[in-house]
XYZ file of C-alpha atoms in Angstrom:
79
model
C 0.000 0.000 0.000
C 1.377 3.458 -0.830
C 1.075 5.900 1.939
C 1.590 9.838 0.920
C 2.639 12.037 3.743
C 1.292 15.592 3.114
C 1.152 19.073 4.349
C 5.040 18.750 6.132
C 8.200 21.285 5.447
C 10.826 19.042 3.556
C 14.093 20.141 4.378
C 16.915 19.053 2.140
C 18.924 21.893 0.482
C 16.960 24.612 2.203
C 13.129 24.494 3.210
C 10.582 23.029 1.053
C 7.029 23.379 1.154
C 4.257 21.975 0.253
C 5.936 18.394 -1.546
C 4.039 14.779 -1.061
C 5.884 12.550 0.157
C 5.342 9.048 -1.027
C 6.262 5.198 0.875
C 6.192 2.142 -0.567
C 7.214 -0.839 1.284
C 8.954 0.946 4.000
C 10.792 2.817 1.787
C 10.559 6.832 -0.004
C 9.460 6.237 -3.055
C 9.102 9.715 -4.561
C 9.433 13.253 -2.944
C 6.848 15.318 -5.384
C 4.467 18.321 -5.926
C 2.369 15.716 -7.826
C -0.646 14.055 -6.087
C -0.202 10.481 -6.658
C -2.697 7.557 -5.507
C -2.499 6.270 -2.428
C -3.950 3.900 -0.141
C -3.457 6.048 2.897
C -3.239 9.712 3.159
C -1.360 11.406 6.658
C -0.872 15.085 7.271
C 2.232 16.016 8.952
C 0.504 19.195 9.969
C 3.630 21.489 9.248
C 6.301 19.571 11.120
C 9.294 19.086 9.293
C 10.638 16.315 7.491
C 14.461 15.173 6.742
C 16.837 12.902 6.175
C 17.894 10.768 9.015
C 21.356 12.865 10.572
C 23.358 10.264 11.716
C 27.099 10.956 12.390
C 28.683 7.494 12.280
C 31.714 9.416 13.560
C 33.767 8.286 16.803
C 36.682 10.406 18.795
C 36.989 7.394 21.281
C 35.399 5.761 24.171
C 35.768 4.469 27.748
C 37.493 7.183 28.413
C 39.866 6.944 25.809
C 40.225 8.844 22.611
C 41.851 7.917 19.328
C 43.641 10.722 18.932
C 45.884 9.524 22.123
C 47.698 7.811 19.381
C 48.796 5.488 21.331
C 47.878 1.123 20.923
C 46.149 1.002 24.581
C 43.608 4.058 24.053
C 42.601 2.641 20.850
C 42.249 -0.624 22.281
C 39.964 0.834 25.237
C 37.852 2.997 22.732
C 37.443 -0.142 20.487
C 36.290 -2.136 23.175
């Protein structure tokens, strides 16, 4: 079933109103001003939507940091 998400603030180079957002199997399908079928309809009531922001990133851990540069603190972060 396709599900279009409607009425939200896209953000993705800047703010973007007024786009349909379409899912199909779990997945974005298309990101459009076009009013597509679907078999479910939601408002997002002007919230915003995005990307998800994940930094994947890591300085350390355990209270060590990478950038001890030294075997044992690496060790300790990767653990």
């Amino acid at each position: 079933m396709r599900i279009r998400l409607k009425d939200g603030i896209a953000v993705r180079e800047g703010r973007i109103e007024n786009l349909n957002i379409y899912i199909e199997e779990n997945c974005i399908a298309a990101v459009t001003e076009e009013i597509l079928p679907a078999g479910r309809v939601v408002s997002l009531e002007g919230n915003y939507v995005s990307a998800g922001w994940i930094d994947l990133h890591c300085h350390g851990g355990g209270g060590a940091d990478f950038n001890d540069g030294d075997r044992d603190a690496a060790l300790t972060a990767a653990r």
